[in-house]
């Protein structure tokens, strides 16, 4: 009855949210940060643009990332978002249906789930939930760490390797495997590669990995598997504080407040912004952009475009109950595991936000630390500057989440009717 009462107001709210996102994107385009590297400073012969098609990525997939050829004699290169084939700025044409994939009792899971764990976005909770699901439902589950951003050259036939912007390389590590017979193996410094996913009959891959690391994963029939991605997003300022509390667990309350401010000030002094692109921009994109440096705005836009081009279930930490309802619909379509999902914060029919059951909790409350930080109005100007590009991605993800949840509710109503 309550949802019926507010549904027309909710339509106006969603319209206003979409307009807000478009206005904010326009504001960022017309007021670039003095610290960001303008795209005009990049190689004037090559400006990357959006991926045209969401095909399964194979050895030739990077050919779907095109380049605009610009006359090198021109005095000024067009900004990224004004190029002749620009990144789409709205979500209205993006598919939002939430399709069921498995029931708990399935024995032949041809489709696979890949959980991309962005730092400090309910990842520990989701990894635990998916591990318990695998045990109960006899699904193969592999947890990988230290694998974002991944080196594109390592993922086809070699052990996966993490490669940072400054060329530092380190192996991606397999942390845990749940086999289909419910046997659990914890690994220590074990390498991971695509062959392992196939030989160990993995159904769920998850951890700190880059979207698309699994692009060469093949099923028993020799064809690339159909992958459903899952990733969670969190409001940017909360994510900053949560990261500080995680990295420095022994801080007092006052020290945590000051450490947060110091972290942001140092980052801006080095022209650094909060950025989650390492988890989202695929190896195919990275390979094609190897000799190109994108400014923070262009990176955020490419991140959003990559999310649109892949099959992604958008989870939101601040709307955990809704996120878990949709995840259950995807991997437990017959609702055999209500107790499991409810133990992690699912409240069926909830319309307000519900925090997850925290599996990696700090001794201090990130909400309380953030509330104290927010009292410093001058500093918050710096904080908003630091997170502004990440907020673009978060607001995009929130909009997609809301549209997916609305579609999910419509599906559920049609079944009950």
XYZ file of C-alpha atoms in Angstrom:
417
model
C 0.000 0.000 0.000
C 2.849 2.352 0.826
C 4.556 1.739 -2.536
C 1.256 2.425 -4.270
C 0.928 5.686 -2.325
C 4.372 7.034 -3.315
C 4.741 5.638 -6.850
C 3.917 8.891 -8.693
C 6.179 10.948 -6.476
C 8.879 8.335 -7.085
C 8.523 8.946 -10.837
C 9.233 12.643 -10.303
C 12.159 11.853 -8.011
C 13.779 9.563 -10.574
C 13.305 12.180 -13.273
C 14.901 14.808 -11.013
C 17.797 12.471 -10.159
C 18.516 11.872 -13.835
C 18.386 15.617 -14.560
C 20.706 16.249 -11.610
C 23.240 13.765 -12.989
C 23.130 15.356 -16.423
C 23.486 18.861 -14.958
C 26.422 17.769 -12.827
C 28.145 16.174 -15.813
C 27.628 19.402 -17.755
C 29.021 21.399 -14.831
C 32.149 19.241 -14.738
C 32.664 19.607 -18.473
C 32.455 23.381 -18.384
C 34.448 23.835 -15.199
C 37.492 21.561 -15.454
C 39.735 21.211 -12.438
C 42.967 23.209 -12.682
C 44.758 20.099 -11.414
C 43.483 17.751 -14.104
C 45.487 17.199 -17.212
C 43.534 18.640 -20.142
C 42.995 16.246 -22.975
C 44.566 18.822 -25.295
C 47.929 17.825 -23.803
C 47.566 14.255 -25.040
C 48.837 12.897 -28.331
C 46.800 14.913 -30.876
C 46.685 11.985 -33.295
C 44.797 9.545 -31.086
C 41.736 10.189 -28.918
C 39.936 7.069 -27.578
C 36.165 6.788 -27.749
C 33.447 4.404 -26.588
C 33.217 0.701 -27.207
C 30.557 0.171 -29.844
C 29.348 -3.328 -29.133
C 29.058 -5.575 -26.096
C 30.265 -8.748 -27.800
C 32.023 -11.513 -25.933
C 35.635 -10.476 -25.762
C 38.175 -12.718 -27.448
C 41.604 -12.179 -28.939
C 40.176 -9.671 -31.398
C 37.975 -7.834 -28.923
C 40.209 -4.823 -28.623
C 39.361 -4.003 -32.218
C 35.991 -2.806 -30.915
C 37.774 0.104 -29.238
C 38.207 2.643 -32.019
C 40.240 5.817 -32.460
C 39.392 9.179 -33.912
C 42.028 10.359 -36.328
C 42.633 14.075 -35.803
C 44.587 16.274 -38.169
C 47.941 16.797 -36.379
C 48.158 20.288 -37.846
C 45.078 21.450 -35.953
C 45.987 23.761 -33.096
C 43.545 22.250 -30.639
C 42.146 18.769 -30.159
C 38.449 18.492 -29.366
C 37.691 17.611 -25.752
C 36.862 13.954 -25.124
C 33.133 14.471 -24.674
C 32.807 16.645 -27.779
C 34.474 14.199 -30.178
C 32.494 13.230 -33.250
C 31.430 9.921 -31.693
C 31.131 10.785 -28.007
C 30.395 8.631 -24.996
C 26.677 8.341 -24.368
C 25.732 10.553 -21.404
C 22.399 9.037 -20.390
C 21.192 5.610 -19.321
C 17.800 5.577 -20.967
C 18.685 3.043 -23.671
C 20.651 0.689 -21.420
C 19.099 -2.716 -20.783
C 18.039 -2.988 -17.135
C 16.231 -6.342 -16.919
C 17.430 -8.536 -14.047
C 17.414 -12.053 -15.465
C 17.429 -15.173 -13.272
C 20.434 -17.373 -13.954
C 20.457 -20.317 -11.525
C 18.499 -22.091 -8.848
C 20.370 -23.557 -5.896
C 19.842 -27.081 -7.175
C 21.229 -26.532 -10.677
C 23.973 -28.976 -11.627
C 24.978 -27.501 -14.981
C 25.714 -23.815 -14.619
C 26.659 -22.755 -18.138
C 26.396 -19.068 -17.249
C 28.935 -17.729 -14.771
C 28.958 -15.016 -12.109
C 31.932 -12.673 -11.755
C 31.993 -10.455 -8.658
C 34.180 -7.365 -9.105
C 35.084 -6.239 -5.587
C 35.775 -2.498 -5.518
C 37.740 -1.569 -2.395
C 35.529 -0.741 0.621
C 32.190 -1.501 -1.027
C 30.765 -4.430 0.966
C 33.228 -6.821 -0.675
C 34.015 -8.939 2.369
C 30.309 -9.426 3.010
C 29.635 -10.446 -0.587
C 32.592 -12.812 -0.728
C 31.348 -14.537 2.419
C 27.785 -14.731 1.107
C 28.892 -16.175 -2.247
C 31.165 -18.683 -0.510
C 28.291 -19.922 1.663
C 26.034 -20.059 -1.377
C 28.631 -22.197 -3.157
C 28.861 -24.608 -0.208
C 25.095 -25.015 0.080
C 24.386 -25.195 -3.660
C 27.434 -27.179 -4.834
C 28.798 -24.416 -7.025
C 32.474 -23.788 -7.745
C 33.741 -20.524 -6.234
C 37.208 -18.964 -6.590
C 38.315 -15.850 -4.660
C 41.153 -13.820 -6.186
C 43.053 -10.893 -4.646
C 45.676 -8.401 -5.828
C 44.446 -8.423 -9.422
C 43.398 -4.862 -10.307
C 44.470 -3.503 -12.662
C 45.400 -6.681 -14.484
C 48.060 -6.807 -17.185
C 46.169 -7.463 -20.466
C 49.092 -9.517 -21.787
C 48.840 -12.030 -18.927
C 45.245 -13.193 -19.055
C 44.969 -15.385 -22.162
C 47.313 -18.281 -21.454
C 49.578 -17.182 -18.592
C 49.228 -16.674 -14.855
C 47.384 -13.407 -14.259
C 49.556 -10.445 -13.272
C 48.679 -7.126 -11.680
C 50.317 -4.161 -13.394
C 50.261 -0.700 -11.854
C 50.515 2.547 -13.810
C 54.161 2.899 -12.801
C 54.854 -0.551 -14.368
C 55.224 -2.385 -11.072
C 54.152 -6.002 -11.577
C 53.009 -8.596 -9.041
C 51.157 -11.904 -9.395
C 47.408 -12.127 -8.943
C 46.724 -14.533 -6.095
C 44.153 -17.269 -5.597
C 42.976 -16.958 -1.998
C 40.220 -19.556 -1.638
C 38.356 -22.197 -3.627
C 35.044 -23.855 -2.862
C 34.698 -26.878 -5.115
C 31.391 -28.249 -6.357
C 31.575 -31.079 -3.821
C 31.664 -28.360 -1.096
C 35.331 -28.988 -0.292
C 37.014 -25.747 0.791
C 40.692 -25.041 0.113
C 42.538 -21.968 1.358
C 45.515 -21.027 -0.789
C 48.763 -19.275 0.114
C 50.406 -17.254 -2.648
C 48.933 -19.495 -5.341
C 48.885 -18.168 -8.911
C 45.630 -17.991 -10.846
C 44.906 -18.320 -14.544
C 42.008 -18.985 -16.882
C 42.864 -22.693 -17.147
C 42.239 -23.076 -13.411
C 38.719 -21.668 -13.767
C 37.945 -24.285 -16.397
C 39.637 -27.307 -14.805
C 38.277 -26.594 -11.305
C 34.718 -26.148 -12.659
C 34.422 -22.658 -11.227
C 30.973 -21.043 -11.442
C 31.599 -17.921 -9.335
C 34.742 -15.828 -9.651
C 35.182 -12.945 -7.243
C 37.584 -10.596 -5.563
C 39.787 -7.610 -6.326
C 39.833 -8.227 -10.076
C 39.357 -6.076 -13.138
C 36.171 -6.512 -15.138
C 37.077 -8.558 -18.204
C 39.976 -10.456 -16.600
C 37.862 -13.544 -17.291
C 37.372 -12.746 -20.989
C 39.036 -15.967 -22.193
C 37.047 -18.232 -19.859
C 35.497 -21.091 -21.852
C 32.863 -23.663 -21.007
C 32.792 -27.394 -21.649
C 31.632 -26.748 -25.205
C 34.753 -24.724 -25.978
C 32.862 -21.450 -26.330
C 33.319 -18.338 -24.204
C 31.044 -18.445 -21.187
C 28.204 -15.975 -20.703
C 29.249 -13.843 -17.722
C 26.959 -11.931 -15.385
C 28.965 -9.300 -13.506
C 28.130 -8.170 -9.993
C 29.690 -5.095 -8.419
C 28.774 -2.826 -5.524
C 29.155 0.938 -5.292
C 29.283 3.202 -2.253
C 28.825 6.931 -1.718
C 32.248 8.430 -2.293
C 32.916 10.351 0.923
C 31.891 7.348 3.015
C 34.247 5.205 0.963
C 37.151 7.574 1.658
C 36.615 7.452 5.422
C 36.063 3.691 5.429
C 39.362 3.192 3.602
C 41.235 5.274 6.180
C 39.750 3.248 9.046
C 40.632 -0.014 7.306
C 44.231 0.940 6.483
C 44.884 2.493 9.917
C 42.851 0.332 12.338
C 44.538 1.632 15.512
C 43.627 5.304 15.091
C 41.657 7.115 17.746
C 38.544 9.015 16.677
C 40.349 12.376 16.470
C 43.304 10.810 14.670
C 40.952 9.258 12.104
C 39.409 12.655 11.397
C 42.822 14.252 10.858
C 44.145 11.308 8.837
C 41.164 11.609 6.494
C 41.880 15.289 5.938
C 45.586 14.659 5.434
C 44.935 11.894 2.916
C 42.679 14.107 0.802
C 45.003 17.121 0.931
C 48.031 15.041 -0.077
C 46.133 13.421 -2.929
C 45.024 16.750 -4.367
C 48.530 18.157 -3.959
C 49.664 15.334 -6.264
C 46.762 15.934 -8.693
C 45.146 12.644 -7.651
C 41.410 11.985 -7.432
C 39.393 9.130 -5.981
C 39.192 6.609 -8.805
C 37.734 3.114 -9.191
C 38.521 2.695 -12.882
C 41.188 0.046 -12.168
C 38.360 -2.365 -11.337
C 36.090 -1.501 -14.265
C 38.038 -0.488 -17.382
C 38.636 -3.814 -19.087
C 41.974 -5.277 -20.228
C 40.791 -4.787 -23.818
C 40.435 -1.056 -23.206
C 43.734 -0.891 -21.332
C 45.624 -2.578 -24.142
C 44.225 -0.197 -26.703
C 44.962 2.865 -24.557
C 48.494 1.790 -23.639
C 50.078 4.943 -25.034
C 47.288 7.335 -24.064
C 46.694 9.169 -20.787
C 43.121 10.143 -19.996
C 42.265 13.006 -17.687
C 40.066 12.165 -14.663
C 36.859 13.266 -16.354
C 37.502 11.133 -19.443
C 38.429 8.184 -17.213
C 35.137 8.466 -15.318
C 33.177 8.612 -18.563
C 34.965 5.554 -19.949
C 34.294 3.748 -16.654
C 30.560 4.420 -16.974
C 30.539 3.420 -20.617
C 32.296 0.131 -19.804
C 29.646 -0.629 -17.192
C 26.939 -0.002 -19.772
C 28.563 -2.288 -22.323
C 28.705 -5.296 -19.982
C 26.013 -7.298 -18.233
C 26.287 -5.824 -14.735
C 24.093 -6.169 -11.674
C 24.499 -2.869 -9.807
C 24.629 -3.251 -6.044
C 24.498 -0.192 -3.779
C 25.846 -0.391 -0.223
C 23.330 2.199 0.971
C 20.502 0.141 -0.567
C 21.693 -3.279 0.521
C 18.312 -4.949 0.900
C 17.278 -4.137 -2.662
C 20.686 -5.259 -3.932
C 20.415 -8.620 -2.182
C 16.871 -9.159 -3.436
C 18.103 -8.798 -7.000
C 21.168 -10.985 -6.415
C 18.969 -13.721 -4.983
C 16.717 -13.450 -8.035
C 19.783 -14.051 -10.238
C 21.426 -17.002 -8.452
C 18.597 -18.437 -6.291
C 15.588 -17.935 -8.511
C 13.443 -20.434 -6.581
C 14.168 -18.629 -3.301
C 15.482 -21.678 -1.481
C 17.989 -19.621 0.547
C 15.946 -16.791 2.045
C 17.645 -17.265 5.418
C 21.110 -16.835 3.903
C 20.294 -13.604 2.103
C 18.349 -12.206 5.059
C 21.341 -12.871 7.337
C 23.324 -10.430 5.189
C 20.748 -7.654 5.354
C 17.953 -8.518 2.934
C 14.588 -7.309 4.189
C 12.008 -8.325 1.565
C 9.810 -5.411 0.535
C 11.936 -2.779 2.296
C 11.792 0.610 0.613
C 14.458 2.369 2.662
C 18.175 1.753 2.841
C 19.470 -1.232 4.798
C 23.115 -1.587 5.767
C 24.750 -4.958 5.234
C 25.932 -7.270 7.967
C 29.522 -6.031 8.149
C 32.148 -8.750 7.824
C 35.193 -6.481 7.864
C 34.233 -3.927 10.493
C 36.491 -1.216 11.935
C 36.365 -0.354 15.627
C 35.292 3.209 14.740
C 32.107 4.151 12.922
C 32.784 5.579 9.465
C 29.478 7.476 9.679
C 30.497 9.175 12.923
C 33.966 10.042 11.633
C 32.474 11.447 8.426
C 29.962 13.504 10.408
C 32.850 15.091 12.306
C 34.806 15.700 9.091
C 31.769 17.392 7.539
C 31.772 20.040 10.274
C 34.867 21.536 8.611
C 33.192 23.386 5.742
C 36.454 24.600 4.215
C 37.883 21.098 4.132
C 34.685 19.695 2.632
C 35.316 21.847 -0.432
C 38.523 19.860 -0.880
C 36.748 16.589 -0.176
C 34.120 17.304 -2.835
C 36.875 18.186 -5.283
C 38.699 14.933 -4.497
C 35.655 12.682 -4.979
C 33.831 14.506 -7.787
C 34.726 12.078 -10.574
C 34.034 9.032 -8.425
C 30.666 10.611 -7.554
C 29.844 10.729 -11.260
C 30.307 6.958 -11.397
C 28.414 6.421 -8.132
C 25.411 8.470 -9.265
C 25.401 6.617 -12.574
C 25.468 3.283 -10.723
C 22.734 4.424 -8.330
C 20.511 5.377 -11.246
C 21.126 2.015 -12.920
C 20.439 0.204 -9.638
C 17.115 1.986 -9.205
C 16.074 1.184 -12.748
C 17.098 -2.463 -12.344
C 15.180 -2.739 -9.077
C 12.097 -1.176 -10.641
C 12.317 -3.711 -13.487
C 12.795 -6.521 -10.959
C 9.691 -5.437 -9.029
C 7.667 -5.361 -12.231
C 8.790 -8.908 -13.022
C 7.828 -10.058 -9.547
C 4.415 -8.388 -9.744
C 3.715 -9.992 -13.100
C 4.426 -13.435 -11.619
C 2.224 -12.899 -8.562
C -0.581 -11.435 -10.699
